GROMACS .gro file of C-alpha atoms in nm:
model
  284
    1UNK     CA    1   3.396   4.088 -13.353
    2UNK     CA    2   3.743   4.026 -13.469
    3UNK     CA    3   3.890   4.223 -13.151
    4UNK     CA    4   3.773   3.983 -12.970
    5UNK     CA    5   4.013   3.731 -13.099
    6UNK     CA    6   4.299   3.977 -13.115
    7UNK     CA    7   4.403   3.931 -12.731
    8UNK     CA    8   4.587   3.600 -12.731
    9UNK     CA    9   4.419   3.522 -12.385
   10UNK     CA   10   4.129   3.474 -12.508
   11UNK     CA   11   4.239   3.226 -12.714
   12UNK     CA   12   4.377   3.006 -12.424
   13UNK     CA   13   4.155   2.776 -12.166
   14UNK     CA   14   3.985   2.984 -11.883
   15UNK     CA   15   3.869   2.608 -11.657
   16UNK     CA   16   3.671   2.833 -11.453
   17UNK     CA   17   3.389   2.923 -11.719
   18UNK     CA   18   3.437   2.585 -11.889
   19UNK     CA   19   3.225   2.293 -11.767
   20UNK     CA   20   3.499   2.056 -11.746
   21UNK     CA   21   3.450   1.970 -12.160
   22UNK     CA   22   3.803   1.871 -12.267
   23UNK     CA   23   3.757   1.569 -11.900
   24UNK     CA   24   3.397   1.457 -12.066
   25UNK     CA   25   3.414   1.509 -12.473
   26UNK     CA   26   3.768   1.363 -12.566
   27UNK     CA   27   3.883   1.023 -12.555
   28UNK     CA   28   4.211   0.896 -12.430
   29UNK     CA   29   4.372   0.533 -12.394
   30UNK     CA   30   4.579   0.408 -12.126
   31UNK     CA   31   4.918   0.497 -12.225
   32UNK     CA   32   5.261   0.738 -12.129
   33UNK     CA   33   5.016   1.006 -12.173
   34UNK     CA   34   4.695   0.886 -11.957
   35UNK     CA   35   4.714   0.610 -11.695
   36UNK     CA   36   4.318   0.498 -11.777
   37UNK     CA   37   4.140   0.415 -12.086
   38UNK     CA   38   3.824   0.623 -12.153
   39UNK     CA   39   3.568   0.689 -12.421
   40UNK     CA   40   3.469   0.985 -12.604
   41UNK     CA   41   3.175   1.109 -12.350
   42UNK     CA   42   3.275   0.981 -12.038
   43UNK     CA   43   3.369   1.251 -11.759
   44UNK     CA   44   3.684   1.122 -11.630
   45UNK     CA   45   3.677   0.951 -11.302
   46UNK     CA   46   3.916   1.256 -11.138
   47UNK     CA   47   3.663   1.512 -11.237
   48UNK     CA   48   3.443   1.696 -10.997
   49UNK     CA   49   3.097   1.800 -10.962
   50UNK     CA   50   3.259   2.141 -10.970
   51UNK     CA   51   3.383   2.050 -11.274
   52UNK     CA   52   3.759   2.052 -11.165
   53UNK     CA   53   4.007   1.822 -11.193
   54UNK     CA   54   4.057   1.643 -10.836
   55UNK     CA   55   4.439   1.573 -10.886
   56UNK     CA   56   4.508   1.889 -11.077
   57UNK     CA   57   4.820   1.957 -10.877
   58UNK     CA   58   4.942   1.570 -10.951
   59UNK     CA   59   4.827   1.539 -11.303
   60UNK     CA   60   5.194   1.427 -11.357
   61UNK     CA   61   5.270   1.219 -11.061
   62UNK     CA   62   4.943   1.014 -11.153
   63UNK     CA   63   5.012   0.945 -11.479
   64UNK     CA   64   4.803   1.204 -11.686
   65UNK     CA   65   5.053   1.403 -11.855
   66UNK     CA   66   4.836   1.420 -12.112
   67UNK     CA   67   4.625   1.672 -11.953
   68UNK     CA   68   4.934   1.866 -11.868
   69UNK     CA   69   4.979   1.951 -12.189
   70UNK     CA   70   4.651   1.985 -12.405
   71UNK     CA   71   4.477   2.317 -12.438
   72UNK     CA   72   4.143   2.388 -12.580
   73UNK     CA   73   4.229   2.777 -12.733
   74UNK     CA   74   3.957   2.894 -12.530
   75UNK     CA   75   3.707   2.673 -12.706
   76UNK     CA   76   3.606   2.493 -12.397
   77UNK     CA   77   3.476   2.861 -12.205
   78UNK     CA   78   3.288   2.979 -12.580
   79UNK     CA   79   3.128   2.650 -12.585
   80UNK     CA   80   2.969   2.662 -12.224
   81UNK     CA   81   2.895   3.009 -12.202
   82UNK     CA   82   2.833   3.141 -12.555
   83UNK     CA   83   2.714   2.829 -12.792
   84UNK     CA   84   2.505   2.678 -12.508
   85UNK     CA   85   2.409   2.988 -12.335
   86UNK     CA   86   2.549   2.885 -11.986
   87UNK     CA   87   2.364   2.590 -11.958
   88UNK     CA   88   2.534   2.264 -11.814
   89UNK     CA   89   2.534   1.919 -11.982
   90UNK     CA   90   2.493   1.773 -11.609
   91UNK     CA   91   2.082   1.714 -11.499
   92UNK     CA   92   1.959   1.776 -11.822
   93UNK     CA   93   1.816   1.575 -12.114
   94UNK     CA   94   2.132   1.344 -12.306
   95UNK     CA   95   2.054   1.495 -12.624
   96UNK     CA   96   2.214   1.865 -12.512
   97UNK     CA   97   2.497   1.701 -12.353
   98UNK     CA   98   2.568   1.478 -12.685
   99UNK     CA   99   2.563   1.811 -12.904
  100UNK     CA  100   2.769   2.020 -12.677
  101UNK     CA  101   3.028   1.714 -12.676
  102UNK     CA  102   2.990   1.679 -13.070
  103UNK     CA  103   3.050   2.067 -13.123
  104UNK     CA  104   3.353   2.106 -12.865
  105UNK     CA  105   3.602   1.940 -13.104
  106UNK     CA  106   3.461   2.132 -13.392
  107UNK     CA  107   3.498   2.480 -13.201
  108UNK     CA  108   3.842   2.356 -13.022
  109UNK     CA  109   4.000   2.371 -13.427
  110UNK     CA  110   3.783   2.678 -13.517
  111UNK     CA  111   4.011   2.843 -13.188
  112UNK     CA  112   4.312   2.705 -13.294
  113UNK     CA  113   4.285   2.839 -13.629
  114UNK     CA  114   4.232   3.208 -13.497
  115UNK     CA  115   4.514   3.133 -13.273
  116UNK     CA  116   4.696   3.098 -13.612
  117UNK     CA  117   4.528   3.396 -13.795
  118UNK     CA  118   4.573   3.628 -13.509
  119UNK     CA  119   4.935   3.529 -13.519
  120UNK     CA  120   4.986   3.599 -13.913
  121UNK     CA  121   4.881   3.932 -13.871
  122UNK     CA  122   5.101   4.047 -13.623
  123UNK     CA  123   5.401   3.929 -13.833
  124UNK     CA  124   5.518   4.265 -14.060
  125UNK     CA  125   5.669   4.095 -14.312
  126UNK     CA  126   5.310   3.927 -14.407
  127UNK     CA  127   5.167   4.277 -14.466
  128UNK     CA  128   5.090   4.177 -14.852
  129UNK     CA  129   4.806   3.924 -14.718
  130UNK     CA  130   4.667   4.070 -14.404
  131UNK     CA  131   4.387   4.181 -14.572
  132UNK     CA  132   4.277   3.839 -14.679
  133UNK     CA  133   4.427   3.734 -14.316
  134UNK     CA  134   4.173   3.960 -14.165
  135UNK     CA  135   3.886   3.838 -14.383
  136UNK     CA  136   3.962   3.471 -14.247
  137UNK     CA  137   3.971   3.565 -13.916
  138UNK     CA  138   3.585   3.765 -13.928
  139UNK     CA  139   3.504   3.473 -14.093
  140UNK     CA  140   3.633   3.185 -13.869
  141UNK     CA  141   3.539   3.417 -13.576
  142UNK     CA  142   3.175   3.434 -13.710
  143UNK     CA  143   3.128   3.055 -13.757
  144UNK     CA  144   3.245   3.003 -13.403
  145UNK     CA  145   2.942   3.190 -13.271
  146UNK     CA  146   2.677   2.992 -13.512
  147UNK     CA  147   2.472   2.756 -13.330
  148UNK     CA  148   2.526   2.401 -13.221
  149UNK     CA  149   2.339   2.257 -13.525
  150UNK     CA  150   2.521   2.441 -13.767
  151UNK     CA  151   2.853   2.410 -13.577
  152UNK     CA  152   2.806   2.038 -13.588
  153UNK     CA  153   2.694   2.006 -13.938
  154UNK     CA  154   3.040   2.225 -14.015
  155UNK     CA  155   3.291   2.140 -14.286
  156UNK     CA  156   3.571   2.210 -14.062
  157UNK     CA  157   3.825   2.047 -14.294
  158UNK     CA  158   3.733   2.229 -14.568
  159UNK     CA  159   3.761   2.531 -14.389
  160UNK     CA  160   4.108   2.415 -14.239
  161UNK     CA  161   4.227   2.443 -14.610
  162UNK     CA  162   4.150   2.735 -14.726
  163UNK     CA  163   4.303   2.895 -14.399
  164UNK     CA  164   4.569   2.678 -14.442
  165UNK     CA  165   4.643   2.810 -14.803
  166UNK     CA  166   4.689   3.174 -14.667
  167UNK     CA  167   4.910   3.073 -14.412
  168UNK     CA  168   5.138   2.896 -14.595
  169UNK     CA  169   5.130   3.213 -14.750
  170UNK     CA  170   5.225   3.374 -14.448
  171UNK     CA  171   5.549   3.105 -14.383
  172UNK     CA  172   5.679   3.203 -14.708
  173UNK     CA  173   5.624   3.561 -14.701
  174UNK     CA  174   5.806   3.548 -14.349
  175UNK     CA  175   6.104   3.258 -14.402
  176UNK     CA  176   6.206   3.478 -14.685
  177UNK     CA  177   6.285   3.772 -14.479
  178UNK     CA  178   6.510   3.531 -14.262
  179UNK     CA  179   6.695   3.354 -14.582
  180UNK     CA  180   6.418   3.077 -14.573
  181UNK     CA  181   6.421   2.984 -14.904
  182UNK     CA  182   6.761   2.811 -14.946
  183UNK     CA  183   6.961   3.071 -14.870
  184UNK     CA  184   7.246   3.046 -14.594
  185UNK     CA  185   7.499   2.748 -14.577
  186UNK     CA  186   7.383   2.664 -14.249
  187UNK     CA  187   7.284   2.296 -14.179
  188UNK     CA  188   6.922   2.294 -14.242
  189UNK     CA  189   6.909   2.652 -14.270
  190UNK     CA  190   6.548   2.723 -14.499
  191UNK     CA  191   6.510   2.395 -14.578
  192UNK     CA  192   6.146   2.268 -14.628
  193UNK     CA  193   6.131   1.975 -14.421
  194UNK     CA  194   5.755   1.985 -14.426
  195UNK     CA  195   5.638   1.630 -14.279
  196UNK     CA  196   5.980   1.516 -14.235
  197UNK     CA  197   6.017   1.197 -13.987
  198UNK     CA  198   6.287   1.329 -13.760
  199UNK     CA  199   6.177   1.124 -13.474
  200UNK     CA  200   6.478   1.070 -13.214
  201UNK     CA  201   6.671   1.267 -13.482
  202UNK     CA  202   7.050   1.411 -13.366
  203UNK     CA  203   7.017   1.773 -13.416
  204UNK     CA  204   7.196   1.902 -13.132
  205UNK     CA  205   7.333   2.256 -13.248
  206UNK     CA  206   7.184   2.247 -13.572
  207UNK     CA  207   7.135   2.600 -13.786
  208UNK     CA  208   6.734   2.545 -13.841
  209UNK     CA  209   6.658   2.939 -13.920
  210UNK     CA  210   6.425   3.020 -14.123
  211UNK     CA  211   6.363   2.660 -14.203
  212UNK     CA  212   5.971   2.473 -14.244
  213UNK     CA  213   5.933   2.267 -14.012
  214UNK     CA  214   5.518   2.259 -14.065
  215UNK     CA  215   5.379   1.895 -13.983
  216UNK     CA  216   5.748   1.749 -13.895
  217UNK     CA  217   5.784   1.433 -13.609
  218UNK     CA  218   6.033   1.565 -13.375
  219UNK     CA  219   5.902   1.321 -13.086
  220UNK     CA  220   6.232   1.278 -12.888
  221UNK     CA  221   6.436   1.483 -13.072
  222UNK     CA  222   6.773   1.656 -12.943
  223UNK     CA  223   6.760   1.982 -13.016
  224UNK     CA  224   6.956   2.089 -12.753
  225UNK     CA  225   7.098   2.482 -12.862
  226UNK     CA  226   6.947   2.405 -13.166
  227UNK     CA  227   6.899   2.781 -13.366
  228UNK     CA  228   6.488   2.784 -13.444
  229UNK     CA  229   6.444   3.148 -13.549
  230UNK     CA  230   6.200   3.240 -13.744
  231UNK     CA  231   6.142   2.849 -13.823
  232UNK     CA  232   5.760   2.799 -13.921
  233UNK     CA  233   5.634   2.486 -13.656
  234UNK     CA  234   5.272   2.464 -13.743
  235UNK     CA  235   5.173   2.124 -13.629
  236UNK     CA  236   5.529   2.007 -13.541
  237UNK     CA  237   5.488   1.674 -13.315
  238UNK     CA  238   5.752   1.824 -13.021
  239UNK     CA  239   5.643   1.579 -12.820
  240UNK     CA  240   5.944   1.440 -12.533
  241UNK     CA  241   6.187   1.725 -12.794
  242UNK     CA  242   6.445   1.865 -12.601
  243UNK     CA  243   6.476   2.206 -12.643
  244UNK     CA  244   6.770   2.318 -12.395
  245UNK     CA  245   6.933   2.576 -12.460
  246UNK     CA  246   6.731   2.604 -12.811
  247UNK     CA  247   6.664   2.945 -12.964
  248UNK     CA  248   6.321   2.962 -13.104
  249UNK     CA  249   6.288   3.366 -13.088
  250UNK     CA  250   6.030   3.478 -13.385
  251UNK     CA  251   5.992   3.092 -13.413
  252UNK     CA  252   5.604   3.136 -13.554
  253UNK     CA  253   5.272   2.920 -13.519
  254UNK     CA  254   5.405   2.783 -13.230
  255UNK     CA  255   5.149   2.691 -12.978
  256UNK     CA  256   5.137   2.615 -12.586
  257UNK     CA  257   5.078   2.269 -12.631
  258UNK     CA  258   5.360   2.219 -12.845
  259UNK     CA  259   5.575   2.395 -12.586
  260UNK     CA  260   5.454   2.203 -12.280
  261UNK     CA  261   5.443   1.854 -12.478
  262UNK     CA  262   5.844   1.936 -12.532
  263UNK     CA  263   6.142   1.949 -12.260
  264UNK     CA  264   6.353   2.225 -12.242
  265UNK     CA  265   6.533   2.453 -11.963
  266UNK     CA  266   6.588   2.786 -11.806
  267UNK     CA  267   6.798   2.859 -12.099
  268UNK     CA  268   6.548   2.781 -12.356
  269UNK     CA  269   6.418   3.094 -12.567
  270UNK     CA  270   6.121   3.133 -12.628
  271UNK     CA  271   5.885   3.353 -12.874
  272UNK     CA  272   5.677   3.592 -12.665
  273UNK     CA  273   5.336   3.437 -12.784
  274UNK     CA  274   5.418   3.120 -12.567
  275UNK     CA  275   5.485   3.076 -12.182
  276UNK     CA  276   5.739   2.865 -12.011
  277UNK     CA  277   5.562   2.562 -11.865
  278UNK     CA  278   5.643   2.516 -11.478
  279UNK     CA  279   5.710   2.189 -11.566
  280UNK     CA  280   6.030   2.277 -11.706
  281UNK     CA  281   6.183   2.378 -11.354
  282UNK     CA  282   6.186   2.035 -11.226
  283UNK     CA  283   6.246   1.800 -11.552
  284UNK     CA  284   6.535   1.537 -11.463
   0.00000   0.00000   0.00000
């Protein structure tokens, strides 16, 4: 079982065995992010019967950017084809299609989570807890494949804790091999800025190595050449960031929807378990 999380591709959306979930289950409001309002098990008025998006190629351009940038970790395929068997919530009875939109979310963090796990072990210097790394990740793997009526009756926040508590674990273990606990004279150099509000913040060129940056608001923030290795971003807000130029090689628990949320360039490094969004190329 666990190999089957090992391949980070698996862990990312495949649309084509998904039955359009992430357009039907999840809510959005009319904002920069979505140009409509719509509620929580509503298929969105650009989906098809094919269950594509219609203005894929213009998400953007029509004011969905939103879509752009959200990814399900591969809980919107595992949902369709493994928790419900294959079967679509279209033509049959409103009870299935209410569970399968009640367990997506549920899965959707499940995913993320071995996103994380999967992550931690492939980090050497967090060899002292791979073992109980590898435990979480049977274990998180295992209550993704229960069935919809245990999935839904799921403590995920509990669960989200005790995973959490080994990979803070992990963030130590590894910012500690990169002088990320205070060492350095470096501005912000292994500093815990765990939370921190650093919305619109000036860091242009800052020394951020090392540092914990797990949970921080860095909507809007310049971080143009900014020095991110090894900096722990696990649930970092990145959103409209501005990462030109920035170096976030071995920058950990970094995920694609952080990346494509942010802005950043052709000069922009990035860790290997991310992808440069195409979006990137043509930001003014």
């Amino acid at each position: 079982m666990p190999e089957k999380t090992t391949d980070p591709a698996d862990l990312r959306g495949d649309c084509a065995q998904c039955f359009g979930l992430c357009c039907v289950a999840l809510p959005f409001a009319r904002s920069a992010d979505f140009a409509v309002n719509k509620p929580a098990g509503t298929p969105c008025s650009n989906l098809r019967d094919d269950h594509r998006c219609g203005i894929h190629a213009r998400l953007r351009q029509q004011g969905f950017t939103g879509c752009t940038v959200y990814d399900c970790f591969g809980a919107g395929q595992k949902v369709s084809q493994v928790t419900f068997g294959g079967r679509d919530w279209r033509g049959g009875p409103k009870e299935h299609a209410r569970r399968m939109f009640d367990v997506f979310p549920v899965v959707r963090q499940l995913q993320e989570l071995l996103w994380y796990l999967t992550e931690a072990l492939g980090l050497p210097a967090a060899a002292p807890v791979h073992p109980e790394l590898r435990e979480a990740l049977e274990h998180t793997e295992r209550l993704t494949l229960q069935g919809p009526e245990e999935l839904a009756a799921l403590d995920v926040a509990a669960h989200r804790q005790q995973v959490n508590v080994l990979l803070l674990r992990t963030s130590e273990l590894v910012r500690a091999g990169a002088g990320g606990k205070g060492k350095g004279k470096g501005k912000g150099k292994g500093k815990d800025r765990r939370g921190a509000d650093l919305i619109g913040a000036r860091l242009r060129g800052a020394d951020l190595r090392g540092a914990s940056l797990r949970g921080a608001y860095l909507i809007a923030a310049d971080l143009t050449g900014a020095d991110l290795r090894d900096a722990d971003l696990i649930g970092a807000d990145l959103r409209d960031a501005d990462l030109t130029d920035a170096d976030l090689t071995g920058a950990f628990f970094l995920t694609q929807p952080q990346v494509n949320a942010a802005r950043g360039g052709a000069g922009t490094r990035l860790p290997a378990s991310v992808t440069r969004p195409a979006h990137w190329a043509t930001a003014g």
